[in-house]
Tab-separated table of C-alpha atoms and ligand atoms in Angstrom:
chain	number	residue	atom	x	y	z
E	1175	UNK	CA	-52.312	27.133	-9.001
E	1176	UNK	CA	-50.400	28.738	-6.144
E	1177	UNK	CA	-46.826	27.946	-5.672
E	1178	UNK	CA	-45.900	25.744	-2.646
E	1179	UNK	CA	-44.956	28.706	-0.252
E	1180	UNK	CA	-47.383	31.115	-1.678
E	1181	UNK	CA	-49.950	31.479	1.001
E	1182	UNK	CA	-53.335	29.943	0.104
E	1183	UNK	CA	-54.995	33.089	1.745
E	1184	UNK	CA	-53.122	35.308	-0.682
E	1185	UNK	CA	-54.089	33.474	-3.437
E	1186	UNK	CA	-57.925	33.637	-2.638
E	1187	UNK	CA	-57.547	37.329	-1.927
E	1188	UNK	CA	-55.726	37.763	-5.587
E	1189	UNK	CA	-59.267	36.379	-6.743
E	1190	UNK	CA	-58.431	32.911	-7.626
E	1191	UNK	CA	-60.637	30.103	-7.243
E	1192	UNK	CA	-58.777	27.137	-5.169
E	1193	UNK	CA	-59.261	23.464	-4.973
E	1194	UNK	CA	-60.050	24.123	-1.228
E	1195	UNK	CA	-60.589	27.269	0.713
E	1196	UNK	CA	-57.867	28.630	2.823
E	1197	UNK	CA	-59.318	28.348	6.694
E	1198	UNK	CA	-58.506	30.429	9.687
E	1199	UNK	CA	-61.138	31.567	12.461
E	1200	UNK	CA	-61.840	34.513	14.159
E	1201	UNK	CA	-60.658	34.499	17.694
E	1202	UNK	CA	-58.805	31.377	16.969
E	1203	UNK	CA	-56.360	32.550	19.616
E	1204	UNK	CA	-57.823	33.275	23.166
E	1205	UNK	CA	-60.002	31.770	25.781
E	1206	UNK	CA	-60.960	28.526	23.993
E	1207	UNK	CA	-57.227	27.298	24.424
E	1208	UNK	CA	-55.886	26.052	27.780
E	1209	UNK	CA	-52.426	27.254	27.042
E	1210	UNK	CA	-53.916	30.771	26.236
E	1211	UNK	CA	-55.585	30.913	29.714
E	1212	UNK	CA	-52.430	29.707	31.354
E	1213	UNK	CA	-50.313	32.577	29.627
E	1214	UNK	CA	-53.010	35.461	30.328
E	1215	UNK	CA	-52.780	34.583	33.887
E	1216	UNK	CA	-49.147	35.478	33.947
E	1217	UNK	CA	-50.121	39.125	32.149
E	1218	UNK	CA	-50.670	41.914	34.515
E	1219	UNK	CA	-54.043	43.000	32.746
E	1220	UNK	CA	-55.253	42.410	29.388
E	1221	UNK	CA	-54.018	45.723	27.775
E	1222	UNK	CA	-50.581	45.163	29.057
E	1223	UNK	CA	-50.861	41.618	27.394
E	1224	UNK	CA	-51.627	43.047	24.093
E	1225	UNK	CA	-48.639	45.566	24.536
E	1226	UNK	CA	-46.012	42.883	25.346
E	1227	UNK	CA	-44.723	41.738	21.898
E	1228	UNK	CA	-43.299	38.152	23.493
E	1229	UNK	CA	-46.517	37.247	25.058
E	1230	UNK	CA	-48.758	38.584	22.359
E	1231	UNK	CA	-46.543	36.746	19.479
E	1232	UNK	CA	-46.916	33.621	21.713
E	1233	UNK	CA	-50.705	34.143	21.965
E	1234	UNK	CA	-50.741	34.505	18.081
E	1235	UNK	CA	-48.834	31.407	17.450
E	1236	UNK	CA	-50.418	29.206	19.884
E	1237	UNK	CA	-53.502	28.137	17.459
E	1238	UNK	CA	-50.926	27.818	14.690
E	1239	UNK	CA	-48.989	25.110	16.738
E	1240	UNK	CA	-52.417	23.149	17.740
E	1241	UNK	CA	-54.031	23.500	14.282
E	1242	UNK	CA	-53.178	23.526	10.594
E	1243	UNK	CA	-54.732	26.674	10.033
E	1244	UNK	CA	-53.800	28.865	6.914
E	1245	UNK	CA	-53.317	32.043	8.706
E	1246	UNK	CA	-52.483	33.667	11.846
E	1247	UNK	CA	-54.127	36.927	13.264
E	1248	UNK	CA	-52.147	39.217	15.430
E	1249	UNK	CA	-53.102	39.149	19.155
E	1250	UNK	CA	-54.379	42.498	19.866
E	1251	UNK	CA	-57.678	44.372	20.409
E	1252	UNK	CA	-59.761	46.974	18.763
E	1253	UNK	CA	-59.835	48.922	21.913
E	1254	UNK	CA	-56.145	49.986	21.660
E	1255	UNK	CA	-56.887	52.828	19.227
E	1256	UNK	CA	-58.985	54.845	21.698
E	1257	UNK	CA	-56.470	54.158	24.475
E	1258	UNK	CA	-53.666	55.269	22.334
E	1259	UNK	CA	-55.683	58.542	21.519
E	1260	UNK	CA	-55.889	59.408	25.138
E	1261	UNK	CA	-59.268	57.756	26.292
E	1262	UNK	CA	-59.127	55.588	29.440
E	1263	UNK	CA	-59.604	51.712	28.643
E	1264	UNK	CA	-59.499	48.799	30.916
E	1265	UNK	CA	-61.179	45.350	31.186
E	1266	UNK	CA	-63.080	44.105	34.180
E	1267	UNK	CA	-62.504	40.666	34.547
E	1268	UNK	CA	-65.536	38.626	33.473
E	1269	UNK	CA	-67.344	41.668	32.120
E	1270	UNK	CA	-65.455	43.016	29.240
E	1271	UNK	CA	-64.138	46.503	28.281
E	1272	UNK	CA	-64.653	49.773	30.160
E	1273	UNK	CA	-63.745	53.099	28.784
E	1274	UNK	CA	-63.534	56.468	30.564
E	1275	UNK	CA	-65.395	59.529	29.550
E	1276	UNK	CA	-65.027	60.538	25.815
E	1277	UNK	CA	-62.399	63.435	25.679
E	1278	UNK	CA	-62.924	66.502	23.949
E	1279	UNK	CA	-62.704	65.552	20.095
E	1280	UNK	CA	-60.027	68.198	19.561
E	1281	UNK	CA	-57.857	66.861	21.974
E	1282	UNK	CA	-58.237	63.465	20.344
E	1283	UNK	CA	-57.282	64.663	17.290
E	1284	UNK	CA	-54.228	66.232	18.483
E	1285	UNK	CA	-53.055	62.728	19.595
E	1286	UNK	CA	-53.525	61.245	16.023
E	1287	UNK	CA	-49.911	61.598	15.362
E	1288	UNK	CA	-48.449	60.136	18.498
E	1289	UNK	CA	-50.902	57.381	18.674
E	1290	UNK	CA	-49.185	55.206	15.872
E	1291	UNK	CA	-46.066	55.466	17.904
E	1292	UNK	CA	-47.873	54.218	21.059
E	1293	UNK	CA	-48.957	51.313	19.185
E	1294	UNK	CA	-45.636	50.301	17.992
E	1295	UNK	CA	-45.512	47.224	20.415
E	1296	UNK	CA	-48.093	45.587	17.956
E	1297	UNK	CA	-45.737	46.299	14.946
E	1298	UNK	CA	-43.048	44.368	16.890
E	1299	UNK	CA	-45.291	41.581	17.617
E	1300	UNK	CA	-46.267	41.256	13.942
E	1301	UNK	CA	-42.356	41.316	13.060
E	1302	UNK	CA	-41.918	38.339	15.737
E	1303	UNK	CA	-44.602	36.091	14.293
E	1304	UNK	CA	-43.679	36.632	10.673
E	1305	UNK	CA	-40.095	35.655	11.631
E	1306	UNK	CA	-41.429	32.355	12.990
E	1307	UNK	CA	-44.301	31.430	10.913
E	1308	UNK	CA	-43.898	29.084	7.973
E	1309	UNK	CA	-43.733	31.030	4.688
E	1310	UNK	CA	-47.170	29.355	3.128
E	1311	UNK	CA	-49.317	30.708	6.347
E	1312	UNK	CA	-50.089	33.984	6.148
E	1313	UNK	CA	-50.043	36.786	8.654
E	1314	UNK	CA	-53.241	38.976	9.151
E	1315	UNK	CA	-53.221	42.648	10.652
E	1316	UNK	CA	-56.264	44.297	11.957
E	1317	UNK	CA	-58.290	47.246	13.516
E	1318	UNK	CA	-61.612	48.079	14.489
E	1319	UNK	CA	-63.569	49.901	12.022
E	1320	UNK	CA	-64.327	53.626	12.816
E	1321	UNK	CA	-67.962	53.098	13.874
E	1322	UNK	CA	-67.585	49.942	15.934
E	1323	UNK	CA	-64.746	51.802	17.752
E	1324	UNK	CA	-67.035	54.786	18.203
E	1325	UNK	CA	-69.625	52.883	19.942
E	1326	UNK	CA	-67.392	51.990	22.501
E	1327	UNK	CA	-65.723	55.204	22.699
E	1328	UNK	CA	-69.318	57.045	23.065
E	1329	UNK	CA	-71.047	54.302	25.285
E	1330	UNK	CA	-67.907	53.511	27.543
E	1331	UNK	CA	-68.497	49.810	27.290
E	1332	UNK	CA	-69.978	46.862	25.085
E	1333	UNK	CA	-73.861	47.692	24.626
E	1334	UNK	CA	-76.682	47.344	22.651
E	1335	UNK	CA	-75.390	50.352	20.598
E	1336	UNK	CA	-78.672	52.359	20.850
E	1337	UNK	CA	-76.711	55.384	22.872
E	1338	UNK	CA	-74.144	55.448	19.970
E	1339	UNK	CA	-76.947	55.318	17.412
E	1340	UNK	CA	-78.994	58.065	19.147
E	1341	UNK	CA	-75.871	60.045	19.349
E	1342	UNK	CA	-75.282	59.740	15.486
E	1343	UNK	CA	-78.827	61.286	15.158
E	1344	UNK	CA	-78.455	63.990	17.939
E	1345	UNK	CA	-74.760	65.008	17.209
E	1346	UNK	CA	-74.132	64.264	13.664
E	1347	UNK	CA	-71.465	66.748	13.285
E	1348	UNK	CA	-69.540	65.298	16.337
E	1349	UNK	CA	-70.173	61.814	15.151
E	1350	UNK	CA	-68.524	62.871	11.807
E	1351	UNK	CA	-65.567	64.593	13.314
E	1352	UNK	CA	-65.011	61.356	15.677
E	1353	UNK	CA	-65.200	59.035	12.915
E	1354	UNK	CA	-62.720	61.371	10.796
E	1355	UNK	CA	-60.148	61.168	13.476
E	1356	UNK	CA	-60.646	57.396	13.799
E	1357	UNK	CA	-60.171	56.900	10.054
E	1358	UNK	CA	-57.026	59.013	10.172
E	1359	UNK	CA	-55.446	57.235	13.444
E	1360	UNK	CA	-56.441	53.594	11.999
E	1361	UNK	CA	-55.136	54.236	8.868
E	1362	UNK	CA	-51.884	55.124	9.916
E	1363	UNK	CA	-52.051	52.090	12.399
E	1364	UNK	CA	-52.706	49.977	9.534
E	1365	UNK	CA	-50.041	51.088	7.403
E	1366	UNK	CA	-47.738	50.624	10.205
E	1367	UNK	CA	-48.882	46.992	10.547
E	1368	UNK	CA	-48.337	46.251	7.027
E	1369	UNK	CA	-44.717	47.677	7.237
E	1370	UNK	CA	-44.093	45.522	10.356
E	1371	UNK	CA	-45.138	42.287	8.377
E	1372	UNK	CA	-48.792	42.058	8.180
E	1373	UNK	CA	-49.528	40.476	4.759
E	1374	UNK	CA	-53.278	41.281	4.885
E	1375	UNK	CA	-55.254	43.752	6.793
E	1376	UNK	CA	-58.953	43.230	8.294
E	1377	UNK	CA	-61.336	45.840	9.275
E	1378	UNK	CA	-63.761	44.727	12.068
E	1379	UNK	CA	-67.093	46.557	11.835
E	1380	UNK	CA	-68.696	44.083	14.377
E	1381	UNK	CA	-71.789	46.303	15.013
E	1382	UNK	CA	-73.020	47.219	11.647
E	1383	UNK	CA	-76.646	45.963	12.477
E	1384	UNK	CA	-79.644	47.778	12.946
E	1385	UNK	CA	-78.223	50.888	10.873
E	1386	UNK	CA	-81.037	52.574	8.458
E	1387	UNK	CA	-79.559	52.557	4.959
E	1388	UNK	CA	-78.668	56.299	4.945
E	1389	UNK	CA	-76.984	56.084	8.140
E	1390	UNK	CA	-75.197	52.738	6.956
E	1391	UNK	CA	-73.746	54.861	4.370
E	1392	UNK	CA	-72.576	57.766	6.193
E	1393	UNK	CA	-70.907	56.187	9.188
E	1394	UNK	CA	-70.022	52.710	7.605
E	1395	UNK	CA	-69.558	52.813	3.977
E	1396	UNK	CA	-67.947	56.325	3.918
E	1397	UNK	CA	-65.400	55.958	6.726
E	1398	UNK	CA	-64.373	52.358	4.982
E	1399	UNK	CA	-63.716	54.081	1.515
E	1400	UNK	CA	-61.913	56.823	3.113
E	1401	UNK	CA	-59.903	54.447	5.280
E	1402	UNK	CA	-58.639	52.001	2.365
E	1403	UNK	CA	-58.096	54.907	0.380
E	1404	UNK	CA	-55.554	56.453	2.814
E	1405	UNK	CA	-54.014	52.821	3.439
E	1406	UNK	CA	-53.457	52.862	-0.602
E	1407	UNK	CA	-52.081	56.454	-0.769
E	1408	UNK	CA	-49.380	55.485	1.729
E	1409	UNK	CA	-48.290	53.012	-0.678
E	1410	UNK	CA	-49.635	49.710	1.198
E	1411	UNK	CA	-50.864	47.210	-1.371
E	1412	UNK	CA	-51.434	44.219	0.961
E	1413	UNK	CA	-55.150	42.925	0.370
E	1414	UNK	CA	-57.763	44.453	2.798
E	1415	UNK	CA	-60.813	42.160	4.010
E	1416	UNK	CA	-64.054	44.319	5.252
E	1417	UNK	CA	-66.188	42.651	7.865
E	1418	UNK	CA	-69.442	44.769	7.980
E	1419	UNK	CA	-71.125	42.070	10.518
E	1420	UNK	CA	-74.951	42.498	10.690
E	1421	UNK	CA	-75.351	44.525	7.610
E	1422	UNK	CA	-77.874	42.049	6.079
E	1423	UNK	CA	-79.193	43.318	2.913
E	1424	UNK	CA	-76.865	46.162	2.997
E	1425	UNK	CA	-73.821	43.799	2.497
E	1426	UNK	CA	-74.489	44.184	-1.284
E	1427	UNK	CA	-74.216	48.201	-1.443
E	1428	UNK	CA	-70.931	47.714	0.938
E	1429	UNK	CA	-69.073	45.337	-1.504
E	1430	UNK	CA	-70.263	47.467	-4.443
E	1431	UNK	CA	-68.792	50.683	-2.909
E	1432	UNK	CA	-65.957	49.610	-0.544
E	1433	UNK	CA	-62.627	48.890	-2.563
E	1434	UNK	CA	-61.544	45.945	-0.253
E	1435	UNK	CA	-60.341	42.761	-1.656
E	1436	UNK	CA	-62.758	40.664	0.336
E	1437	UNK	CA	-66.138	40.855	2.202
E	1438	UNK	CA	-66.244	38.755	5.290
E	1439	UNK	CA	-69.896	37.688	5.668
E	1440	UNK	CA	-71.668	36.731	8.979
E	1441	UNK	CA	-73.992	33.851	9.830
E	1442	UNK	CA	-76.932	34.949	8.218
E	1443	UNK	CA	-75.424	35.721	4.805
E	1444	UNK	CA	-77.167	33.774	1.915
E	1445	UNK	CA	-75.522	31.628	-0.683
E	1446	UNK	CA	-76.759	33.908	-3.343
E	1447	UNK	CA	-75.586	37.044	-1.664
E	1448	UNK	CA	-72.030	35.509	-1.213
E	1449	UNK	CA	-72.012	34.564	-5.063
E	1450	UNK	CA	-73.330	38.059	-6.143
E	1451	UNK	CA	-70.212	39.604	-4.313
E	1452	UNK	CA	-67.887	36.886	-5.898
E	1453	UNK	CA	-69.307	37.721	-9.133
E	1454	UNK	CA	-68.635	41.283	-8.664
E	1455	UNK	CA	-65.130	40.548	-8.423
E	1456	UNK	CA	-64.479	40.251	-4.710
E	1457	UNK	CA	-63.501	37.420	-2.694
E	1458	UNK	CA	-65.974	36.301	0.296
E	1459	UNK	CA	-64.903	35.098	3.712
E	1460	UNK	CA	-67.128	33.202	6.264
E	1461	UNK	CA	-69.666	32.136	7.534
E	1462	UNK	CA	-70.028	28.986	9.679
E	1463	UNK	CA	-71.976	29.660	12.844
E	1464	UNK	CA	-69.803	29.961	15.787
E	1465	UNK	CA	-72.360	28.120	17.796
E	1466	UNK	CA	-72.395	25.324	15.409
E	1467	UNK	CA	-68.829	24.910	15.979
E	1468	UNK	CA	-69.351	24.918	19.711
E	1469	UNK	CA	-72.060	22.172	19.217
E	1470	UNK	CA	-70.068	20.120	16.773
E	1471	UNK	CA	-71.310	16.615	15.573
E	1472	UNK	CA	-72.427	15.803	12.111
E	1473	UNK	CA	-74.518	18.909	12.025
E	1474	UNK	CA	-71.096	20.632	11.825
E	1475	UNK	CA	-69.640	18.517	9.071
E	1476	UNK	CA	-72.587	18.691	7.057
E	1477	UNK	CA	-72.607	22.677	7.159
E	1478	UNK	CA	-69.157	22.796	6.572
E	1479	UNK	CA	-69.482	20.620	3.335
E	1480	UNK	CA	-72.417	22.888	2.463
E	1481	UNK	CA	-70.402	26.153	2.446
E	1482	UNK	CA	-67.714	24.779	0.574
E	1483	UNK	CA	-70.346	23.400	-2.372
E	1484	UNK	CA	-71.991	26.697	-2.255
E	1485	UNK	CA	-68.928	29.185	-2.124
E	1486	UNK	CA	-65.885	27.495	-3.405
E	1487	UNK	CA	-66.829	28.067	-7.118
E	1488	UNK	CA	-65.111	31.534	-6.920
E	1489	UNK	CA	-62.619	32.984	-4.482
E	1490	UNK	CA	-63.512	31.899	-1.037
E	1491	UNK	CA	-61.843	31.882	2.455
E	1492	UNK	CA	-63.424	29.435	5.060
E	1493	UNK	CA	-64.159	30.913	8.457
E	1494	UNK	CA	-66.913	31.835	11.056
E	1495	UNK	CA	-69.441	34.399	10.946
E	1496	UNK	CA	-68.396	35.468	14.533
E	1497	UNK	CA	-65.430	34.651	16.774
E	1498	UNK	CA	-65.019	31.320	18.107
E	1499	UNK	CA	-66.819	31.091	21.637
E	1500	UNK	CA	-64.556	30.784	24.687
E	1501	UNK	CA	-66.115	27.351	25.654
E	1502	UNK	CA	-65.684	25.681	22.199
E	1503	UNK	CA	-64.145	22.365	22.582
E	1504	UNK	CA	-60.852	21.955	21.080
E	1505	UNK	CA	-61.465	18.925	19.163
E	1506	UNK	CA	-64.283	20.574	17.257
E	1507	UNK	CA	-61.885	22.957	16.103
E	1508	UNK	CA	-59.453	20.745	15.033
E	1509	UNK	CA	-62.145	18.572	13.152
E	1510	UNK	CA	-63.593	21.528	11.254
E	1511	UNK	CA	-59.917	22.556	10.196
E	1512	UNK	CA	-59.169	19.080	9.066
E	1513	UNK	CA	-62.587	18.859	7.300
E	1514	UNK	CA	-61.909	22.178	5.283
E	1515	UNK	CA	-58.781	20.732	4.320
E	1516	UNK	CA	-59.894	17.293	3.106
E	1517	UNK	CA	-57.482	15.563	5.699
L	1036	1CP	O1	-59.580	38.098	29.392
L	1036	1CP	C1	-59.305	38.000	27.939
L	1036	1CP	O2	-58.486	37.287	27.885
L	1036	1CP	C2	-59.827	39.143	27.062
L	1036	1CP	C3	-60.842	38.344	25.971
L	1036	1CP	C4	-60.210	39.114	24.441
L	1036	1CP	C5	-59.238	38.442	23.649
L	1036	1CP	C6	-58.880	37.251	23.486
L	1036	1CP	C7	-60.520	40.416	24.064
L	1036	1CP	C8	-61.279	41.384	24.969
L	1036	1CP	N1	-60.066	40.645	23.032
L	1036	1CP	C9	-59.184	39.440	22.640
L	1036	1CP	C10	-58.401	39.608	21.323
L	1036	1CP	C11	-58.800	39.940	20.304
L	1036	1CP	N2	-59.797	40.957	19.898
L	1036	1CP	C12	-58.339	39.661	18.782
L	1036	1CP	C13	-57.339	38.362	18.497
L	1036	1CP	C14	-57.610	37.221	18.858
L	1036	1CP	C15	-57.936	36.371	17.642
L	1036	1CP	O3	-58.957	36.863	16.970
L	1036	1CP	O4	-57.432	35.352	17.405
L	1036	1CP	C16	-59.170	40.376	17.860
L	1036	1CP	C17	-59.046	40.081	16.347
L	1036	1CP	C18	-60.190	41.142	18.599
L	1036	1CP	C19	-61.038	41.914	18.090
L	1036	1CP	C20	-62.079	42.672	18.800
L	1036	1CP	N3	-62.222	43.064	20.130
L	1036	1CP	C21	-63.640	42.776	18.245
L	1036	1CP	C22	-63.724	42.474	16.955
L	1036	1CP	C23	-64.047	41.056	16.484
L	1036	1CP	C24	-65.484	40.705	17.117
L	1036	1CP	O5	-65.356	39.648	17.864
L	1036	1CP	O6	-66.492	41.097	16.647
L	1036	1CP	C25	-64.456	43.493	19.139
L	1036	1CP	C26	-65.747	43.749	19.287
L	1036	1CP	C27	-63.398	43.552	20.127
L	1036	1CP	C28	-63.815	44.203	21.560
L	1036	1CP	C29	-63.568	43.503	22.784
L	1036	1CP	N4	-62.346	43.009	23.167
L	1036	1CP	C30	-62.446	41.888	24.171
L	1036	1CP	C31	-63.720	41.618	24.349
L	1036	1CP	C32	-64.533	40.564	25.162
L	1036	1CP	C33	-64.609	42.616	23.490
L	1036	1CP	C34	-66.030	42.318	23.034
L	1036	1CP	C35	-66.765	43.263	23.904
L	1036	1CP	C36	-68.310	43.206	23.627
L	1036	1CP	O7	-69.113	42.304	23.431
L	1036	1CP	O8	-68.617	44.456	23.428
């Protein structure tokens, strides 16, 4: 069993089966919380918010005060990397991210070294949060995975990714070069986060769906392997969670090949798929439907119990299959956390 102050999340990531799983939620900070909306209204814009360590630390800690969660995730965004590499990024109110034209790849590459320094504010946020957070609650750092970040850089906005997938077929060498640049800059960013207090790192491959097996191998699995290897080569030993959202049947191949400590599963993952990954020596995380969290009621309670029953025979981290929706009632989040913890 874990010692009283060892974070439960770290025990699960070390491969331990626990009496109950650690619990945290993707997008636990953010628009579902009134205190977040109030804080957000005081920031000049979303990017300035992410780069303000005082405000970002506060946003990170807000859900920790409200709910008995086992982990905090640093308040930042996956699109800070393209901006640090020199591509323009802004957020249109109510519409989501917008990016300027993709700069020439070699000018992006020239910015790799400087990009990590431009992200130092996020390290400062992590240090502030770690200093305030109780020792038994873990702090997670994160980055977007190369392909997911590339889809935004290529398309200039959130999309159905067909433009980025077509680019992968039409310009394979350019895409491979872009992914290589993102592997290098993201590895440095994650190393910086671990050195600043992140005890766990998570790679968000939010748009892994709809990829043919050979393409998935080339643009998801290989870059993830290279990234994890680079982080390890820098001497960083903290556990890493990979989240190939939408990978479907290809999740097994991901779990078998990418040397992460845990695979986060999306809402569609089957019980058997999760158990196979655990049997292969990795922890799993997930996969409550974020829509069910919004709906609440007896169906939510029942699904929470089912997930714990089907997966807590091995190392398991309770979470959603995708982030908390902004209009999720706070009482549902509180109720779900209490139920997982048996309170
Ligand atoms: O106005 C606002 O408040 C902006 C809303 C918002 C928030 C709260 C954005 C814009 N990003 C964030 C924070 C954020 N983003 C966090 C930290 C908060 C937490 O998890 O508690 C994290 C981990 C992310 C990661 C992120 N950003 C992902 C990967 C996770 C996922 O949901 O799949 C992605 C795809 C983004 C891009 C992004 N940033 C913001 C939005 C609205 C989006 C999605 C756009 C789209 O749908 O394409």
